[in-house]
Short mmCIF file of N, CA and C in Angstrom, two decimals:
data_model
loop_
_atom_site.label_atom_id
_atom_site.label_comp_id
_atom_site.label_asym_id
_atom_site.label_seq_id
_atom_site.Cartn_x
_atom_site.Cartn_y
_atom_site.Cartn_z
N UNK A 146 0.85 -1.15 0.00
CA UNK A 146 0.00 0.00 0.00
C UNK A 146 0.90 1.23 0.00
N UNK A 147 0.63 2.16 -0.94
CA UNK A 147 1.37 3.41 -1.00
C UNK A 147 0.55 4.52 -0.37
N UNK A 148 1.22 5.43 0.33
CA UNK A 148 0.56 6.55 0.99
C UNK A 148 1.09 7.83 0.36
N UNK A 149 0.14 8.70 -0.06
CA UNK A 149 0.51 9.92 -0.77
C UNK A 149 0.01 11.15 -0.04
N UNK A 150 0.76 12.24 -0.20
CA UNK A 150 0.35 13.56 0.26
C UNK A 150 -0.44 14.16 -0.89
N UNK A 151 -1.75 14.35 -0.69
CA UNK A 151 -2.64 14.85 -1.74
C UNK A 151 -2.39 16.32 -2.00
N UNK A 152 -2.31 16.69 -3.27
CA UNK A 152 -2.15 18.07 -3.69
C UNK A 152 -3.19 18.35 -4.76
N UNK A 153 -4.10 19.28 -4.50
CA UNK A 153 -5.20 19.52 -5.44
C UNK A 153 -4.75 20.14 -6.75
N UNK A 154 -3.60 20.81 -6.77
CA UNK A 154 -3.13 21.44 -8.00
C UNK A 154 -1.96 20.67 -8.60
N UNK A 155 -1.01 20.29 -7.78
CA UNK A 155 0.17 19.60 -8.28
C UNK A 155 0.00 18.09 -8.24
N UNK A 156 1.09 17.42 -8.41
CA UNK A 156 1.08 15.97 -8.37
C UNK A 156 1.20 15.50 -6.93
N UNK A 157 0.54 14.41 -6.61
CA UNK A 157 0.61 13.85 -5.26
C UNK A 157 2.01 13.32 -4.99
N UNK A 158 2.54 13.57 -3.78
CA UNK A 158 3.88 13.12 -3.41
C UNK A 158 3.80 11.88 -2.54
N UNK A 159 4.66 10.92 -2.81
CA UNK A 159 4.68 9.69 -2.02
C UNK A 159 5.31 9.96 -0.66
N UNK A 160 4.60 9.59 0.40
CA UNK A 160 5.10 9.73 1.76
C UNK A 160 5.78 8.45 2.21
N UNK A 161 5.15 7.34 1.91
CA UNK A 161 5.70 6.06 2.35
C UNK A 161 4.92 4.90 1.77
N UNK A 162 5.39 3.71 2.13
CA UNK A 162 4.77 2.49 1.63
C UNK A 162 4.73 1.48 2.76
N UNK A 163 3.63 0.77 2.88
CA UNK A 163 3.48 -0.28 3.89
C UNK A 163 3.30 -1.60 3.16
N UNK A 164 4.15 -2.55 3.49
CA UNK A 164 4.09 -3.87 2.88
C UNK A 164 3.49 -4.86 3.88
N UNK A 165 2.45 -5.56 3.44
CA UNK A 165 1.83 -6.59 4.26
C UNK A 165 1.86 -7.88 3.46
N UNK A 166 2.59 -8.86 3.95
CA UNK A 166 2.71 -10.14 3.26
C UNK A 166 1.54 -11.02 3.67
N UNK A 167 0.54 -11.14 2.80
CA UNK A 167 -0.68 -11.86 3.14
C UNK A 167 -0.51 -13.37 3.18
N UNK A 168 0.58 -13.87 2.61
CA UNK A 168 0.76 -15.33 2.64
C UNK A 168 1.06 -15.83 4.06
N UNK A 169 1.51 -14.94 4.94
CA UNK A 169 1.79 -15.31 6.33
C UNK A 169 0.60 -15.04 7.26
N UNK A 170 -0.54 -14.60 6.70
CA UNK A 170 -1.71 -14.27 7.50
C UNK A 170 -2.76 -15.37 7.33
N UNK A 171 -3.24 -15.90 8.45
CA UNK A 171 -4.30 -16.91 8.41
C UNK A 171 -5.63 -16.18 8.22
N UNK A 172 -6.16 -16.23 7.01
CA UNK A 172 -7.37 -15.48 6.67
C UNK A 172 -8.61 -16.01 7.40
N UNK A 173 -8.58 -17.22 7.93
CA UNK A 173 -9.73 -17.76 8.66
C UNK A 173 -10.07 -16.93 9.89
N UNK A 174 -9.07 -16.24 10.45
CA UNK A 174 -9.30 -15.39 11.62
C UNK A 174 -10.00 -14.08 11.26
N UNK A 175 -10.02 -13.75 9.97
CA UNK A 175 -10.52 -12.43 9.56
C UNK A 175 -11.78 -12.49 8.70
N UNK A 176 -12.32 -13.66 8.43
CA UNK A 176 -13.52 -13.76 7.59
C UNK A 176 -14.67 -13.06 8.28
N UNK A 177 -15.25 -12.07 7.58
CA UNK A 177 -16.36 -11.30 8.13
C UNK A 177 -15.95 -10.27 9.16
N UNK A 178 -14.66 -10.05 9.35
CA UNK A 178 -14.16 -9.09 10.33
C UNK A 178 -13.20 -8.11 9.65
N UNK A 179 -12.93 -7.03 10.34
CA UNK A 179 -11.95 -6.07 9.86
C UNK A 179 -10.56 -6.56 10.24
N UNK A 180 -9.64 -6.50 9.29
CA UNK A 180 -8.27 -6.95 9.54
C UNK A 180 -7.42 -5.73 9.89
N UNK A 181 -6.77 -5.75 11.03
CA UNK A 181 -5.90 -4.66 11.44
C UNK A 181 -4.49 -5.19 11.62
N UNK A 182 -3.57 -4.65 10.85
CA UNK A 182 -2.15 -5.00 10.96
C UNK A 182 -1.36 -3.70 10.99
N UNK A 183 -0.25 -3.70 11.67
CA UNK A 183 0.59 -2.51 11.72
C UNK A 183 1.99 -2.87 11.25
N UNK A 184 2.71 -1.86 10.86
CA UNK A 184 4.09 -2.05 10.42
C UNK A 184 4.74 -0.70 10.20
N UNK A 185 6.04 -0.73 9.97
CA UNK A 185 6.79 0.50 9.73
C UNK A 185 6.65 0.89 8.27
N UNK A 186 6.55 2.20 8.05
CA UNK A 186 6.50 2.70 6.68
C UNK A 186 7.89 2.65 6.06
N UNK A 187 7.95 2.19 4.83
CA UNK A 187 9.19 2.24 4.06
C UNK A 187 9.17 3.52 3.23
N UNK A 188 10.31 3.85 2.65
CA UNK A 188 10.39 5.04 1.80
C UNK A 188 9.45 4.87 0.61
N UNK A 189 8.66 5.89 0.35
CA UNK A 189 7.72 5.84 -0.77
C UNK A 189 8.40 6.21 -2.08
N UNK A 190 7.81 5.75 -3.15
CA UNK A 190 8.31 6.07 -4.49
C UNK A 190 7.20 6.76 -5.25
N UNK A 191 7.54 7.92 -5.85
CA UNK A 191 6.55 8.63 -6.65
C UNK A 191 6.18 7.80 -7.87
N UNK A 192 4.91 7.91 -8.25
CA UNK A 192 4.48 7.24 -9.47
C UNK A 192 5.16 7.93 -10.64
N UNK A 193 5.89 7.19 -11.42
CA UNK A 193 6.66 7.76 -12.52
C UNK A 193 6.35 6.96 -13.78
N UNK A 194 5.09 6.99 -14.19
CA UNK A 194 4.66 6.16 -15.29
C UNK A 194 4.72 6.88 -16.63
N UNK A 195 4.69 8.18 -16.62
CA UNK A 195 4.56 8.91 -17.87
C UNK A 195 5.88 9.43 -18.41
N UNK A 196 5.76 10.28 -19.43
CA UNK A 196 6.93 10.86 -20.09
C UNK A 196 7.21 12.28 -19.60
N UNK A 197 6.46 12.73 -18.60
CA UNK A 197 6.63 14.06 -18.05
C UNK A 197 5.32 14.55 -17.48
N UNK A 198 5.27 15.84 -17.14
CA UNK A 198 4.07 16.44 -16.56
C UNK A 198 3.73 17.72 -17.31
N UNK A 199 2.43 18.01 -17.40
CA UNK A 199 1.94 19.20 -18.09
C UNK A 199 0.92 19.91 -17.21
N UNK A 200 1.08 21.22 -17.04
CA UNK A 200 0.14 22.00 -16.24
C UNK A 200 -0.84 22.72 -17.18
N UNK A 201 -2.13 22.49 -16.95
CA UNK A 201 -3.19 23.05 -17.79
C UNK A 201 -4.21 23.76 -16.89
N UNK A 202 -4.68 24.92 -17.34
CA UNK A 202 -5.72 25.68 -16.63
C UNK A 202 -6.96 25.72 -17.52
N UNK A 203 -8.12 25.39 -16.94
CA UNK A 203 -9.39 25.43 -17.68
C UNK A 203 -10.31 26.48 -17.06
N UNK A 204 -11.03 27.19 -17.93
CA UNK A 204 -12.05 28.13 -17.45
C UNK A 204 -13.11 28.25 -18.53
N UNK A 205 -14.36 28.05 -18.13
CA UNK A 205 -15.44 28.27 -19.10
C UNK A 205 -15.94 29.69 -18.96
N UNK A 206 -16.25 30.29 -20.09
CA UNK A 206 -16.77 31.65 -20.12
C UNK A 206 -18.20 31.59 -20.64
N UNK A 207 -19.16 31.67 -19.73
CA UNK A 207 -20.57 31.57 -20.10
C UNK A 207 -21.03 32.76 -20.92
N UNK A 208 -20.42 33.93 -20.70
CA UNK A 208 -20.84 35.15 -21.39
C UNK A 208 -20.64 35.03 -22.90
N UNK A 209 -19.46 34.57 -23.33
CA UNK A 209 -19.23 34.44 -24.78
C UNK A 209 -19.25 32.98 -25.25
N UNK A 210 -19.75 32.07 -24.39
CA UNK A 210 -19.89 30.66 -24.75
C UNK A 210 -18.57 30.10 -25.30
N UNK A 211 -17.54 30.13 -24.45
CA UNK A 211 -16.24 29.63 -24.87
C UNK A 211 -15.54 28.91 -23.72
N UNK A 212 -14.55 28.12 -24.09
CA UNK A 212 -13.70 27.42 -23.14
C UNK A 212 -12.29 27.97 -23.30
N UNK A 213 -11.70 28.44 -22.20
CA UNK A 213 -10.33 28.96 -22.23
C UNK A 213 -9.41 27.87 -21.67
N UNK A 214 -8.46 27.44 -22.49
CA UNK A 214 -7.48 26.44 -22.08
C UNK A 214 -6.12 27.13 -22.05
N UNK A 215 -5.54 27.23 -20.86
CA UNK A 215 -4.21 27.83 -20.72
C UNK A 215 -3.21 26.72 -20.50
N UNK A 216 -2.27 26.59 -21.43
CA UNK A 216 -1.18 25.62 -21.29
C UNK A 216 -0.04 26.37 -20.62
N UNK A 217 0.24 26.04 -19.36
CA UNK A 217 1.27 26.78 -18.62
C UNK A 217 2.67 26.27 -18.90
N UNK A 218 2.97 25.04 -18.46
CA UNK A 218 4.34 24.56 -18.61
C UNK A 218 4.41 23.05 -18.56
N UNK A 219 5.55 22.53 -18.98
CA UNK A 219 5.84 21.10 -18.88
C UNK A 219 7.11 20.94 -18.06
N UNK A 220 7.20 19.81 -17.34
CA UNK A 220 8.40 19.56 -16.54
C UNK A 220 8.64 18.06 -16.47
N UNK A 221 9.81 17.69 -15.95
CA UNK A 221 10.23 16.29 -15.79
C UNK A 221 10.08 15.49 -17.09
N UNK A 222 10.43 16.11 -18.21
CA UNK A 222 10.29 15.43 -19.50
C UNK A 222 11.38 14.38 -19.66
N UNK A 223 10.97 13.21 -20.09
CA UNK A 223 11.92 12.14 -20.37
C UNK A 223 12.28 12.21 -21.85
N UNK A 224 13.44 12.79 -22.12
CA UNK A 224 13.88 12.99 -23.49
C UNK A 224 15.12 12.17 -23.76
N UNK A 225 15.14 11.46 -24.86
CA UNK A 225 16.33 10.72 -25.28
C UNK A 225 17.15 11.66 -26.16
N UNK A 226 17.97 12.49 -25.50
CA UNK A 226 18.70 13.53 -26.22
C UNK A 226 19.67 12.97 -27.24
N UNK A 227 20.25 11.80 -26.96
CA UNK A 227 21.19 11.23 -27.93
C UNK A 227 20.46 10.83 -29.21
N UNK A 228 19.25 10.31 -29.07
CA UNK A 228 18.48 9.91 -30.25
C UNK A 228 17.91 11.13 -30.97
N UNK A 229 17.56 12.16 -30.20
CA UNK A 229 16.94 13.35 -30.78
C UNK A 229 17.96 14.37 -31.27
N UNK A 230 19.23 14.17 -30.94
CA UNK A 230 20.26 15.13 -31.35
C UNK A 230 20.24 16.40 -30.51
N UNK A 231 19.95 16.25 -29.22
CA UNK A 231 19.87 17.39 -28.30
C UNK A 231 18.45 17.55 -27.79
N UNK A 232 18.22 18.66 -27.09
CA UNK A 232 16.89 18.94 -26.57
C UNK A 232 16.05 19.53 -27.70
N UNK A 233 14.92 18.92 -28.03
CA UNK A 233 14.13 19.39 -29.17
C UNK A 233 13.31 20.64 -28.85
N UNK A 234 12.86 21.30 -29.91
CA UNK A 234 11.92 22.40 -29.79
C UNK A 234 10.53 21.79 -29.60
N UNK A 235 9.80 22.26 -28.59
CA UNK A 235 8.52 21.64 -28.26
C UNK A 235 7.37 22.64 -28.35
N UNK A 236 6.18 22.10 -28.55
CA UNK A 236 4.94 22.87 -28.52
C UNK A 236 3.82 21.93 -28.11
N UNK A 237 2.66 22.49 -27.82
CA UNK A 237 1.52 21.68 -27.40
C UNK A 237 0.37 21.93 -28.37
N UNK A 238 -0.21 20.85 -28.88
CA UNK A 238 -1.45 20.99 -29.66
C UNK A 238 -2.60 20.64 -28.73
N UNK A 239 -3.66 21.43 -28.80
CA UNK A 239 -4.83 21.23 -27.95
C UNK A 239 -6.04 21.03 -28.86
N UNK A 240 -6.69 19.90 -28.68
CA UNK A 240 -7.85 19.55 -29.50
C UNK A 240 -9.09 19.52 -28.62
N UNK A 241 -10.14 20.21 -29.06
CA UNK A 241 -11.43 20.17 -28.37
C UNK A 241 -12.34 19.21 -29.14
N UNK A 242 -12.85 18.21 -28.43
CA UNK A 242 -13.74 17.23 -29.05
C UNK A 242 -15.09 17.25 -28.37
N UNK A 243 -16.13 17.02 -29.17
CA UNK A 243 -17.48 16.85 -28.65
C UNK A 243 -17.93 15.47 -29.12
N UNK A 244 -18.02 14.55 -28.17
CA UNK A 244 -18.23 13.15 -28.56
C UNK A 244 -17.01 12.68 -29.32
N UNK A 245 -17.21 12.16 -30.52
CA UNK A 245 -16.07 11.72 -31.34
C UNK A 245 -15.66 12.77 -32.37
N UNK A 246 -16.39 13.87 -32.41
CA UNK A 246 -16.14 14.89 -33.42
C UNK A 246 -15.15 15.93 -32.92
N UNK A 247 -14.15 16.23 -33.73
CA UNK A 247 -13.18 17.28 -33.40
C UNK A 247 -13.78 18.63 -33.78
N UNK A 248 -13.89 19.53 -32.80
CA UNK A 248 -14.44 20.85 -33.05
C UNK A 248 -13.37 21.85 -33.49
N UNK A 249 -12.17 21.74 -32.89
CA UNK A 249 -11.13 22.71 -33.18
C UNK A 249 -9.79 22.20 -32.66
N UNK A 250 -8.71 22.57 -33.32
CA UNK A 250 -7.35 22.26 -32.87
C UNK A 250 -6.54 23.55 -32.89
N UNK A 251 -5.86 23.83 -31.79
CA UNK A 251 -5.00 25.01 -31.70
C UNK A 251 -3.65 24.60 -31.14
N UNK A 252 -2.64 25.47 -31.34
CA UNK A 252 -1.28 25.16 -30.91
C UNK A 252 -0.70 26.30 -30.09
N UNK A 253 0.19 25.94 -29.17
CA UNK A 253 0.95 26.96 -28.44
C UNK A 253 2.11 27.41 -29.31
N UNK A 254 2.83 28.39 -28.83
CA UNK A 254 4.07 28.79 -29.50
C UNK A 254 5.11 27.70 -29.29
N UNK A 255 6.12 27.68 -30.13
CA UNK A 255 7.21 26.70 -30.02
C UNK A 255 8.23 27.23 -29.02
N UNK A 256 8.66 26.37 -28.11
CA UNK A 256 9.72 26.71 -27.15
C UNK A 256 10.97 25.96 -27.56
N UNK A 257 12.07 26.68 -27.65
CA UNK A 257 13.29 26.13 -28.22
C UNK A 257 14.24 25.56 -27.16
N UNK A 258 14.66 24.34 -27.37
CA UNK A 258 15.75 23.68 -26.65
C UNK A 258 15.69 23.83 -25.13
N UNK A 259 14.58 23.45 -24.52
CA UNK A 259 14.49 23.48 -23.06
C UNK A 259 13.77 22.24 -22.56
N UNK A 260 14.25 21.72 -21.43
CA UNK A 260 13.62 20.54 -20.83
C UNK A 260 12.41 20.90 -19.98
N UNK A 261 12.27 22.19 -19.66
CA UNK A 261 11.12 22.65 -18.87
C UNK A 261 10.46 23.82 -19.60
N UNK A 262 9.81 23.55 -20.72
CA UNK A 262 9.23 24.65 -21.50
C UNK A 262 8.06 25.32 -20.78
N UNK A 263 8.11 26.66 -20.74
CA UNK A 263 7.00 27.45 -20.22
C UNK A 263 6.28 28.05 -21.41
N UNK A 264 4.98 27.78 -21.53
CA UNK A 264 4.21 28.27 -22.67
C UNK A 264 3.38 29.49 -22.28
N UNK A 265 2.52 29.36 -21.29
CA UNK A 265 1.68 30.47 -20.85
C UNK A 265 0.67 30.93 -21.88
N UNK A 266 0.33 30.08 -22.83
CA UNK A 266 -0.59 30.45 -23.91
C UNK A 266 -2.04 30.17 -23.52
N UNK A 267 -2.92 31.14 -23.79
CA UNK A 267 -4.36 30.98 -23.57
C UNK A 267 -4.99 30.70 -24.93
N UNK A 268 -5.59 29.53 -25.06
CA UNK A 268 -6.26 29.13 -26.30
C UNK A 268 -7.76 29.16 -26.05
N UNK A 269 -8.49 29.90 -26.87
CA UNK A 269 -9.93 30.08 -26.68
C UNK A 269 -10.68 29.27 -27.72
N UNK A 270 -11.58 28.40 -27.23
CA UNK A 270 -12.39 27.54 -28.10
C UNK A 270 -13.86 27.93 -27.95
N UNK A 271 -14.53 28.32 -29.04
CA UNK A 271 -15.96 28.59 -28.93
C UNK A 271 -16.74 27.28 -28.75
N UNK A 272 -17.55 27.19 -27.70
CA UNK A 272 -18.40 26.03 -27.46
C UNK A 272 -19.50 26.44 -26.48
N UNK A 273 -20.71 25.99 -26.75
CA UNK A 273 -21.83 26.30 -25.87
C UNK A 273 -21.65 25.58 -24.54
N UNK A 274 -22.01 26.25 -23.47
CA UNK A 274 -21.88 25.66 -22.13
C UNK A 274 -22.67 24.37 -22.00
N UNK A 275 -23.77 24.26 -22.72
CA UNK A 275 -24.60 23.05 -22.65
C UNK A 275 -23.90 21.83 -23.25
N UNK A 276 -22.89 22.05 -24.10
CA UNK A 276 -22.16 20.94 -24.72
C UNK A 276 -20.96 20.48 -23.89
N UNK A 277 -20.53 21.30 -22.94
CA UNK A 277 -19.32 20.98 -22.18
C UNK A 277 -19.37 19.66 -21.41
N UNK A 278 -20.52 19.25 -20.84
CA UNK A 278 -20.51 17.98 -20.12
C UNK A 278 -20.14 16.76 -20.97
N UNK A 279 -20.27 16.85 -22.29
CA UNK A 279 -19.93 15.72 -23.17
C UNK A 279 -18.68 16.00 -24.01
N UNK A 280 -18.00 17.10 -23.72
CA UNK A 280 -16.80 17.46 -24.48
C UNK A 280 -15.55 17.00 -23.74
N UNK A 281 -14.42 17.08 -24.42
CA UNK A 281 -13.13 16.79 -23.78
C UNK A 281 -12.03 17.55 -24.49
N UNK A 282 -10.92 17.71 -23.80
CA UNK A 282 -9.74 18.37 -24.34
C UNK A 282 -8.60 17.36 -24.37
N UNK A 283 -7.91 17.28 -25.50
CA UNK A 283 -6.75 16.40 -25.64
C UNK A 283 -5.54 17.29 -25.91
N UNK A 284 -4.56 17.26 -25.01
CA UNK A 284 -3.32 18.03 -25.15
C UNK A 284 -2.19 17.08 -25.50
N UNK A 285 -1.45 17.42 -26.55
CA UNK A 285 -0.30 16.60 -26.96
C UNK A 285 0.95 17.46 -26.97
N UNK A 286 1.96 17.04 -26.21
CA UNK A 286 3.26 17.71 -26.24
C UNK A 286 4.03 17.12 -27.41
N UNK A 287 4.46 17.98 -28.32
CA UNK A 287 5.08 17.51 -29.57
C UNK A 287 6.42 18.19 -29.82
N UNK A 288 7.16 17.58 -30.74
CA UNK A 288 8.38 18.20 -31.26
C UNK A 288 8.50 17.84 -32.73
N UNK A 289 9.28 18.65 -33.45
CA UNK A 289 9.51 18.37 -34.87
C UNK A 289 10.89 17.75 -35.03
N UNK A 290 10.94 16.68 -35.83
CA UNK A 290 12.24 16.06 -36.12
C UNK A 290 12.97 16.93 -37.15
N UNK A 291 14.22 16.59 -37.40
CA UNK A 291 15.00 17.35 -38.36
C UNK A 291 14.44 17.23 -39.77
N UNK A 292 13.63 16.18 -40.01
CA UNK A 292 12.99 15.99 -41.31
C UNK A 292 11.66 16.73 -41.39
N UNK A 293 11.27 17.41 -40.32
CA UNK A 293 10.02 18.16 -40.32
C UNK A 293 8.81 17.36 -39.89
N UNK A 294 9.01 16.12 -39.46
CA UNK A 294 7.90 15.27 -39.02
C UNK A 294 7.60 15.59 -37.56
N UNK A 295 6.31 15.76 -37.25
CA UNK A 295 5.91 16.04 -35.87
C UNK A 295 5.76 14.72 -35.12
N UNK A 296 6.35 14.68 -33.92
CA UNK A 296 6.27 13.49 -33.07
C UNK A 296 5.64 13.88 -31.74
N UNK A 297 4.92 12.94 -31.15
CA UNK A 297 4.26 13.17 -29.87
C UNK A 297 5.12 12.62 -28.74
N UNK A 298 5.48 13.48 -27.77
CA UNK A 298 6.21 13.03 -26.59
C UNK A 298 5.25 12.44 -25.56
N UNK A 299 4.04 12.99 -25.48
CA UNK A 299 3.05 12.49 -24.53
C UNK A 299 1.75 13.23 -24.70
N UNK A 300 0.69 12.64 -24.14
CA UNK A 300 -0.63 13.25 -24.27
C UNK A 300 -1.37 13.22 -22.94
N UNK A 301 -2.33 14.15 -22.81
CA UNK A 301 -3.18 14.27 -21.64
C UNK A 301 -4.61 14.42 -22.14
N UNK A 302 -5.53 13.69 -21.53
CA UNK A 302 -6.95 13.84 -21.84
C UNK A 302 -7.64 14.42 -20.61
N UNK A 303 -8.41 15.48 -20.82
CA UNK A 303 -9.15 16.12 -19.73
C UNK A 303 -10.62 16.15 -20.14
N UNK A 304 -11.44 15.47 -19.37
CA UNK A 304 -12.86 15.41 -19.71
C UNK A 304 -13.58 14.39 -18.86
N UNK A 305 -14.87 14.15 -19.16
CA UNK A 305 -15.68 13.26 -18.33
C UNK A 305 -15.26 11.79 -18.36
N UNK A 306 -14.52 11.37 -19.39
CA UNK A 306 -14.11 9.97 -19.50
C UNK A 306 -12.60 9.81 -19.37
N UNK A 307 -11.93 10.81 -18.79
CA UNK A 307 -10.47 10.78 -18.64
C UNK A 307 -10.08 10.01 -17.38
N UNK A 308 -8.76 10.00 -17.09
CA UNK A 308 -8.30 9.37 -15.85
C UNK A 308 -8.74 10.24 -14.67
N UNK A 309 -8.31 9.88 -13.48
CA UNK A 309 -8.79 10.56 -12.27
C UNK A 309 -8.53 12.06 -12.30
N UNK A 310 -7.31 12.47 -12.61
CA UNK A 310 -6.97 13.90 -12.60
C UNK A 310 -7.73 14.65 -13.69
N UNK A 311 -7.81 14.08 -14.88
CA UNK A 311 -8.51 14.73 -15.98
C UNK A 311 -9.99 14.88 -15.72
N UNK A 312 -10.58 13.86 -15.14
CA UNK A 312 -12.01 13.89 -14.81
C UNK A 312 -12.28 14.90 -13.69
N UNK A 313 -11.37 14.93 -12.70
CA UNK A 313 -11.54 15.83 -11.55
C UNK A 313 -11.47 17.29 -11.99
N UNK A 314 -10.48 17.62 -12.81
CA UNK A 314 -10.34 19.01 -13.26
C UNK A 314 -11.56 19.42 -14.09
N UNK A 315 -12.03 18.54 -14.97
CA UNK A 315 -13.18 18.85 -15.81
C UNK A 315 -14.43 19.10 -14.95
N UNK A 316 -14.63 18.25 -13.96
CA UNK A 316 -15.80 18.38 -13.09
C UNK A 316 -15.74 19.66 -12.27
N UNK A 317 -14.55 20.00 -11.75
CA UNK A 317 -14.40 21.25 -10.99
C UNK A 317 -14.69 22.47 -11.87
N UNK A 318 -14.25 22.41 -13.13
CA UNK A 318 -14.50 23.51 -14.06
C UNK A 318 -16.00 23.65 -14.35
N UNK A 319 -16.71 22.52 -14.51
CA UNK A 319 -18.15 22.56 -14.76
C UNK A 319 -18.92 23.05 -13.54
N UNK A 320 -18.47 22.65 -12.35
CA UNK A 320 -19.17 23.01 -11.11
C UNK A 320 -19.03 24.49 -10.74
N UNK A 321 -17.94 25.12 -11.15
CA UNK A 321 -17.72 26.53 -10.80
C UNK A 321 -17.24 27.29 -12.04
N UNK A 322 -18.18 27.72 -12.90
CA UNK A 322 -17.81 28.34 -14.18
C UNK A 322 -17.00 29.63 -14.06
N UNK A 323 -17.08 30.32 -12.93
CA UNK A 323 -16.37 31.59 -12.80
C UNK A 323 -14.91 31.42 -12.39
N UNK A 324 -14.53 30.21 -12.02
CA UNK A 324 -13.19 29.99 -11.47
C UNK A 324 -12.30 29.27 -12.48
N UNK A 325 -11.06 29.72 -12.58
CA UNK A 325 -10.07 29.01 -13.39
C UNK A 325 -9.52 27.85 -12.57
N UNK A 326 -9.48 26.66 -13.16
CA UNK A 326 -9.04 25.46 -12.44
C UNK A 326 -7.73 24.98 -13.04
N UNK A 327 -6.66 25.00 -12.23
CA UNK A 327 -5.33 24.58 -12.68
C UNK A 327 -5.01 23.20 -12.12
N UNK A 328 -4.31 22.38 -12.92
CA UNK A 328 -3.92 21.06 -12.44
C UNK A 328 -2.74 20.53 -13.27
N UNK A 329 -1.86 19.81 -12.58
CA UNK A 329 -0.77 19.10 -13.25
C UNK A 329 -1.30 17.73 -13.68
N UNK A 330 -0.87 17.31 -14.86
CA UNK A 330 -1.26 16.00 -15.41
C UNK A 330 -0.02 15.25 -15.86
N UNK A 331 -0.06 13.94 -15.72
CA UNK A 331 1.02 13.09 -16.23
C UNK A 331 0.84 12.92 -17.72
N UNK A 332 1.91 13.15 -18.48
CA UNK A 332 1.90 12.91 -19.92
C UNK A 332 2.12 11.43 -20.17
N UNK A 333 1.25 10.82 -20.95
CA UNK A 333 1.40 9.41 -21.29
C UNK A 333 1.77 9.29 -22.75
N UNK A 334 2.61 8.31 -23.09
CA UNK A 334 2.98 8.15 -24.50
C UNK A 334 1.75 7.83 -25.34
N UNK A 335 1.74 8.37 -26.56
CA UNK A 335 0.64 8.08 -27.47
C UNK A 335 0.86 6.72 -28.11
N UNK A 336 -0.22 6.15 -28.63
CA UNK A 336 -0.11 4.87 -29.32
C UNK A 336 0.73 5.02 -30.58
N UNK A 337 0.64 6.20 -31.20
CA UNK A 337 1.38 6.45 -32.42
C UNK A 337 2.32 7.62 -32.18
N UNK A 338 3.56 7.46 -32.59
CA UNK A 338 4.57 8.48 -32.34
C UNK A 338 4.40 9.68 -33.26
N UNK A 339 4.17 9.43 -34.55
CA UNK A 339 4.02 10.53 -35.50
C UNK A 339 2.56 10.90 -35.61
N UNK A 340 2.31 12.15 -35.90
CA UNK A 340 0.93 12.63 -36.04
C UNK A 340 0.86 13.69 -37.11
N UNK A 341 -0.30 13.83 -37.71
CA UNK A 341 -0.46 14.81 -38.78
C UNK A 341 -1.06 16.12 -38.29
N UNK A 342 -1.29 16.25 -36.99
CA UNK A 342 -1.88 17.50 -36.47
C UNK A 342 -0.82 18.56 -36.34
#
């Protein structure tokens, strides 16, 4: 069992881990009862499953029927610099989808040769507030190869069918339309490395 320090904006930090070896426990003593065991916490390990982290801010604007997506920054990027020929120039493409239909795709500015790119770009997508509960945002951190081919370093999905963080941020944005909701997300590798977006 891993124990984390919850952070509503950033990534949760591992505090410790408790190991319970169930093969040494006689389960007959615990059938229909609560099992209580104690032990010392071991050093925790942060979940490091993705290719980096991306901070995104969402805000719906009911007055002009739009969704504002602010791509702030990326950090802890896992880059194979020897294969890429150095630190690549990166940018983020943001796609707004309603169901399976793509409504719009926008891009941040390109940040040159940095492992912690700060974008700070506000991308405005026109969409009726009534459609937001079934919409989603897909952010892809990309770079261009020397041949001009765009490659995806990782992606984040934010919406009603996303992972825990993506679903949580989307729900908070829907529940309080006047508030900008910021959250860090783990970038996961895409199924396909190259993309035409």
